């Protein structure tokens, strides 16, 4: 299963993945609650959030997705706040125990290792912001336990559409 998280406007001519039946599309539109930090998805509900909204199963969706595709406006070298809010809710993808991965301490994944985390950033950003974003995605790759991460930058959503993302 593939999962795509995106923050593109509904009115954008670019419509990600509409023809792919194996693709779950999650629109980062702030129509969900932010993570409360209660850790029930770790301690009590085995990867599932206690809040009953569209992101209740996001940890499991991300845990089973290969590839995980993220399309986000580049905001100061990071994801847009709606995309970040979705990733915050996915903490149930991991266990509350630690392991040593990539020379760093990380949480143990609840799910088997996946192959690819692919991130497409769009919007104007400086070289420094691009380097910061690449470093952040690499750390996300380690945290989410993906083998490889790919990061591509586009100046606007029209370029995304032209690239066939």
PDB file of C-alpha atoms in Angstrom:
ATOM      1  CA  UNK A   1       0.000   0.000   0.000  1.00  0.00           C
ATOM      2  CA  UNK A   2       1.150   3.533  -0.761  1.00  0.00           C
ATOM      3  CA  UNK A   3       0.246   6.559   1.331  1.00  0.00           C
ATOM      4  CA  UNK A   4       0.433  10.136   0.104  1.00  0.00           C
ATOM      5  CA  UNK A   5       0.171  13.083   2.476  1.00  0.00           C
ATOM      6  CA  UNK A   6      -0.222  16.446   0.776  1.00  0.00           C
ATOM      7  CA  UNK A   7      -1.117  20.044   1.561  1.00  0.00           C
ATOM      8  CA  UNK A   8      -2.162  21.118  -1.946  1.00  0.00           C
ATOM      9  CA  UNK A   9      -5.196  23.378  -2.246  1.00  0.00           C
ATOM     10  CA  UNK A  10      -8.430  21.774  -3.409  1.00  0.00           C
ATOM     11  CA  UNK A  11      -8.534  24.219  -6.329  1.00  0.00           C
ATOM     12  CA  UNK A  12      -5.097  23.206  -7.610  1.00  0.00           C
ATOM     13  CA  UNK A  13      -5.163  21.807 -11.143  1.00  0.00           C
ATOM     14  CA  UNK A  14      -2.794  19.106  -9.899  1.00  0.00           C
ATOM     15  CA  UNK A  15      -4.727  16.185  -8.407  1.00  0.00           C
ATOM     16  CA  UNK A  16      -2.360  13.621  -6.860  1.00  0.00           C
ATOM     17  CA  UNK A  17      -2.855   9.936  -7.556  1.00  0.00           C
ATOM     18  CA  UNK A  18      -6.563   9.870  -8.357  1.00  0.00           C
ATOM     19  CA  UNK A  19      -6.186   6.871 -10.685  1.00  0.00           C
ATOM     20  CA  UNK A  20      -4.189   4.593  -8.340  1.00  0.00           C
ATOM     21  CA  UNK A  21      -6.424   2.195  -6.352  1.00  0.00           C
ATOM     22  CA  UNK A  22      -3.525   1.124  -4.081  1.00  0.00           C
ATOM     23  CA  UNK A  23      -2.897   4.699  -2.949  1.00  0.00           C
ATOM     24  CA  UNK A  24      -4.363   6.217   0.220  1.00  0.00           C
ATOM     25  CA  UNK A  25      -4.425  10.003  -0.095  1.00  0.00           C
ATOM     26  CA  UNK A  26      -4.460  12.119   3.043  1.00  0.00           C
ATOM     27  CA  UNK A  27      -5.170  15.793   2.501  1.00  0.00           C
ATOM     28  CA  UNK A  28      -3.445  17.941   5.113  1.00  0.00           C
ATOM     29  CA  UNK A  29      -6.283  20.422   5.412  1.00  0.00           C
ATOM     30  CA  UNK A  30      -6.427  20.891   9.206  1.00  0.00           C
ATOM     31  CA  UNK A  31      -9.773  19.072   9.394  1.00  0.00           C
ATOM     32  CA  UNK A  32      -8.507  16.921  12.263  1.00  0.00           C
ATOM     33  CA  UNK A  33      -7.395  17.381  15.841  1.00  0.00           C
ATOM     34  CA  UNK A  34      -3.743  18.011  16.712  1.00  0.00           C
ATOM     35  CA  UNK A  35      -1.834  15.402  18.729  1.00  0.00           C
ATOM     36  CA  UNK A  36      -2.588  15.754  22.457  1.00  0.00           C
ATOM     37  CA  UNK A  37       0.634  14.063  23.495  1.00  0.00           C
ATOM     38  CA  UNK A  38      -1.237  11.579  25.683  1.00  0.00           C
ATOM     39  CA  UNK A  39       0.835   8.607  24.386  1.00  0.00           C
ATOM     40  CA  UNK A  40      -2.189   6.301  24.467  1.00  0.00           C
ATOM     41  CA  UNK A  41      -1.245   5.179  20.939  1.00  0.00           C
ATOM     42  CA  UNK A  42       1.982   3.851  22.460  1.00  0.00           C
ATOM     43  CA  UNK A  43       0.807   2.523  25.790  1.00  0.00           C
ATOM     44  CA  UNK A  44      -2.822   1.487  25.499  1.00  0.00           C
ATOM     45  CA  UNK A  45      -4.151   1.369  21.933  1.00  0.00           C
ATOM     46  CA  UNK A  46      -1.289  -0.378  20.051  1.00  0.00           C
ATOM     47  CA  UNK A  47      -0.654   2.248  17.390  1.00  0.00           C
ATOM     48  CA  UNK A  48      -4.124   3.744  17.133  1.00  0.00           C
ATOM     49  CA  UNK A  49      -4.998   7.234  18.308  1.00  0.00           C
ATOM     50  CA  UNK A  50      -7.785   7.605  20.875  1.00  0.00           C
ATOM     51  CA  UNK A  51      -9.200  10.635  19.052  1.00  0.00           C
ATOM     52  CA  UNK A  52     -12.016   9.536  16.765  1.00  0.00           C
ATOM     53  CA  UNK A  53     -11.333  11.503  13.586  1.00  0.00           C
ATOM     54  CA  UNK A  54      -9.871  10.934  10.115  1.00  0.00           C
ATOM     55  CA  UNK A  55      -6.357  10.411  11.546  1.00  0.00           C
ATOM     56  CA  UNK A  56      -7.241   7.779  14.132  1.00  0.00           C
ATOM     57  CA  UNK A  57      -5.381   5.110  12.119  1.00  0.00           C
ATOM     58  CA  UNK A  58      -2.576   7.284  10.679  1.00  0.00           C
ATOM     59  CA  UNK A  59       0.167   5.439  12.598  1.00  0.00           C
ATOM     60  CA  UNK A  60      -0.908   2.121  11.082  1.00  0.00           C
ATOM     61  CA  UNK A  61      -1.327   3.638   7.615  1.00  0.00           C
ATOM     62  CA  UNK A  62       2.167   5.089   7.655  1.00  0.00           C
ATOM     63  CA  UNK A  63       3.552   1.913   9.242  1.00  0.00           C
ATOM     64  CA  UNK A  64       2.241  -0.151   6.349  1.00  0.00           C
ATOM     65  CA  UNK A  65       2.995   2.272   3.533  1.00  0.00           C
ATOM     66  CA  UNK A  66       5.769   1.700   1.045  1.00  0.00           C
ATOM     67  CA  UNK A  67       6.453   4.167  -0.301  1.00  0.00           C
ATOM     68  CA  UNK A  68       5.315   7.009   1.923  1.00  0.00           C
ATOM     69  CA  UNK A  69       4.960  10.085  -0.278  1.00  0.00           C
ATOM     70  CA  UNK A  70       4.808  13.552   1.229  1.00  0.00           C
ATOM     71  CA  UNK A  71       4.040  16.673  -0.796  1.00  0.00           C
ATOM     72  CA  UNK A  72       4.494  19.855   1.215  1.00  0.00           C
ATOM     73  CA  UNK A  73       5.164  23.514   0.821  1.00  0.00           C
ATOM     74  CA  UNK A  74       8.706  24.137   2.060  1.00  0.00           C
ATOM     75  CA  UNK A  75       8.414  26.253   5.210  1.00  0.00           C
ATOM     76  CA  UNK A  76      11.748  27.450   6.597  1.00  0.00           C
ATOM     77  CA  UNK A  77      13.376  24.134   5.728  1.00  0.00           C
ATOM     78  CA  UNK A  78      10.533  21.965   6.985  1.00  0.00           C
ATOM     79  CA  UNK A  79       7.030  20.743   6.279  1.00  0.00           C
ATOM     80  CA  UNK A  80       3.994  22.998   6.276  1.00  0.00           C
ATOM     81  CA  UNK A  81       2.193  23.009   9.623  1.00  0.00           C
ATOM     82  CA  UNK A  82      -0.766  20.885   8.374  1.00  0.00           C
ATOM     83  CA  UNK A  83       1.616  18.170   7.108  1.00  0.00           C
ATOM     84  CA  UNK A  84       3.636  18.333  10.340  1.00  0.00           C
ATOM     85  CA  UNK A  85       0.411  17.925  12.352  1.00  0.00           C
ATOM     86  CA  UNK A  86      -0.358  14.680  10.500  1.00  0.00           C
ATOM     87  CA  UNK A  87       3.136  13.330  11.098  1.00  0.00           C
ATOM     88  CA  UNK A  88       2.832  14.239  14.797  1.00  0.00           C
ATOM     89  CA  UNK A  89      -0.312  12.118  15.021  1.00  0.00           C
ATOM     90  CA  UNK A  90       1.592   9.152  13.524  1.00  0.00           C
ATOM     91  CA  UNK A  91       3.774   8.587  16.609  1.00  0.00           C
ATOM     92  CA  UNK A  92       1.920   5.285  17.085  1.00  0.00           C
ATOM     93  CA  UNK A  93       3.977   3.998  14.134  1.00  0.00           C
ATOM     94  CA  UNK A  94       6.716   3.350  16.689  1.00  0.00           C
ATOM     95  CA  UNK A  95       7.016   1.706  20.096  1.00  0.00           C
ATOM     96  CA  UNK A  96       8.020   3.524  23.301  1.00  0.00           C
ATOM     97  CA  UNK A  97      11.339   1.659  23.347  1.00  0.00           C
ATOM     98  CA  UNK A  98      14.688   2.638  21.888  1.00  0.00           C
ATOM     99  CA  UNK A  99      17.190   1.220  19.438  1.00  0.00           C
ATOM    100  CA  UNK A 100      20.436   2.385  17.870  1.00  0.00           C
ATOM    101  CA  UNK A 101      19.935   3.221  14.182  1.00  0.00           C
ATOM    102  CA  UNK A 102      22.132   5.324  11.910  1.00  0.00           C
ATOM    103  CA  UNK A 103      24.480   6.135  14.771  1.00  0.00           C
ATOM    104  CA  UNK A 104      21.611   7.679  16.767  1.00  0.00           C
ATOM    105  CA  UNK A 105      19.003   6.644  19.306  1.00  0.00           C
ATOM    106  CA  UNK A 106      15.553   6.136  17.755  1.00  0.00           C
ATOM    107  CA  UNK A 107      12.276   4.484  18.684  1.00  0.00           C
ATOM    108  CA  UNK A 108      11.706   0.898  17.609  1.00  0.00           C
ATOM    109  CA  UNK A 109       9.244   0.614  14.741  1.00  0.00           C
ATOM    110  CA  UNK A 110       5.976  -1.264  15.275  1.00  0.00           C
ATOM    111  CA  UNK A 111       6.112  -2.367  11.641  1.00  0.00           C
ATOM    112  CA  UNK A 112       8.679  -4.075   9.406  1.00  0.00           C
ATOM    113  CA  UNK A 113      11.249  -1.858   7.721  1.00  0.00           C
ATOM    114  CA  UNK A 114       9.970  -0.147   4.594  1.00  0.00           C
ATOM    115  CA  UNK A 115      11.940   0.791   1.494  1.00  0.00           C
ATOM    116  CA  UNK A 116      11.165   4.375   0.459  1.00  0.00           C
ATOM    117  CA  UNK A 117      10.229   7.738   1.945  1.00  0.00           C
ATOM    118  CA  UNK A 118       9.735  10.193  -0.926  1.00  0.00           C
ATOM    119  CA  UNK A 119       9.278  13.908  -0.190  1.00  0.00           C
ATOM    120  CA  UNK A 120       8.391  16.611  -2.700  1.00  0.00           C
ATOM    121  CA  UNK A 121       8.745  20.188  -1.513  1.00  0.00           C
ATOM    122  CA  UNK A 122       7.325  23.087  -3.493  1.00  0.00           C
ATOM    123  CA  UNK A 123       7.593  26.854  -3.143  1.00  0.00           C
ATOM    124  CA  UNK A 124      10.442  29.299  -2.958  1.00  0.00           C
ATOM    125  CA  UNK A 125      13.194  28.333  -0.530  1.00  0.00           C
ATOM    126  CA  UNK A 126      16.844  29.207  -0.107  1.00  0.00           C
ATOM    127  CA  UNK A 127      19.736  26.758  -0.442  1.00  0.00           C
ATOM    128  CA  UNK A 128      20.066  26.769   3.353  1.00  0.00           C
ATOM    129  CA  UNK A 129      16.366  25.872   3.701  1.00  0.00           C
ATOM    130  CA  UNK A 130      16.824  23.066   1.167  1.00  0.00           C
ATOM    131  CA  UNK A 131      19.778  21.656   3.115  1.00  0.00           C
ATOM    132  CA  UNK A 132      17.783  21.906   6.353  1.00  0.00           C
ATOM    133  CA  UNK A 133      14.838  20.118   4.702  1.00  0.00           C
ATOM    134  CA  UNK A 134      17.088  17.320   3.402  1.00  0.00           C
ATOM    135  CA  UNK A 135      18.540  16.807   6.882  1.00  0.00           C
ATOM    136  CA  UNK A 136      15.055  16.758   8.423  1.00  0.00           C
ATOM    137  CA  UNK A 137      13.824  14.180   5.888  1.00  0.00           C
ATOM    138  CA  UNK A 138      16.868  12.007   6.588  1.00  0.00           C
ATOM    139  CA  UNK A 139      16.021  12.076  10.291  1.00  0.00           C
ATOM    140  CA  UNK A 140      12.398  11.270   9.479  1.00  0.00           C
ATOM    141  CA  UNK A 141      13.652   8.338   7.413  1.00  0.00           C
ATOM    142  CA  UNK A 142      15.553   7.024  10.415  1.00  0.00           C
ATOM    143  CA  UNK A 143      12.653   7.625  12.812  1.00  0.00           C
ATOM    144  CA  UNK A 144      10.102   5.974  10.541  1.00  0.00           C
ATOM    145  CA  UNK A 145      12.560   3.153   9.681  1.00  0.00           C
ATOM    146  CA  UNK A 146      12.683   3.509   5.897  1.00  0.00           C
ATOM    147  CA  UNK A 147      15.740   2.215   4.008  1.00  0.00           C
ATOM    148  CA  UNK A 148      15.995   5.188   1.671  1.00  0.00           C
ATOM    149  CA  UNK A 149      14.721   8.767   1.340  1.00  0.00           C
ATOM    150  CA  UNK A 150      14.367  10.845  -1.798  1.00  0.00           C
ATOM    151  CA  UNK A 151      13.865  14.621  -1.649  1.00  0.00           C
ATOM    152  CA  UNK A 152      12.935  16.766  -4.656  1.00  0.00           C
ATOM    153  CA  UNK A 153      12.314  20.527  -4.722  1.00  0.00           C
ATOM    154  CA  UNK A 154       9.970  22.340  -7.092  1.00  0.00           C
ATOM    155  CA  UNK A 155       9.466  26.079  -7.368  1.00  0.00           C
ATOM    156  CA  UNK A 156       5.680  25.737  -7.646  1.00  0.00           C
ATOM    157  CA  UNK A 157       2.814  23.266  -7.967  1.00  0.00           C
ATOM    158  CA  UNK A 158       2.813  23.628 -11.765  1.00  0.00           C
ATOM    159  CA  UNK A 159       6.295  22.047 -11.820  1.00  0.00           C
ATOM    160  CA  UNK A 160       4.961  19.194  -9.648  1.00  0.00           C
ATOM    161  CA  UNK A 161       2.218  18.588 -12.188  1.00  0.00           C
ATOM    162  CA  UNK A 162       4.656  18.710 -15.122  1.00  0.00           C
ATOM    163  CA  UNK A 163       6.974  16.216 -13.380  1.00  0.00           C
ATOM    164  CA  UNK A 164       4.090  13.755 -13.102  1.00  0.00           C
ATOM    165  CA  UNK A 165       4.316  13.475  -9.323  1.00  0.00           C
TER     166      UNK A 165
END
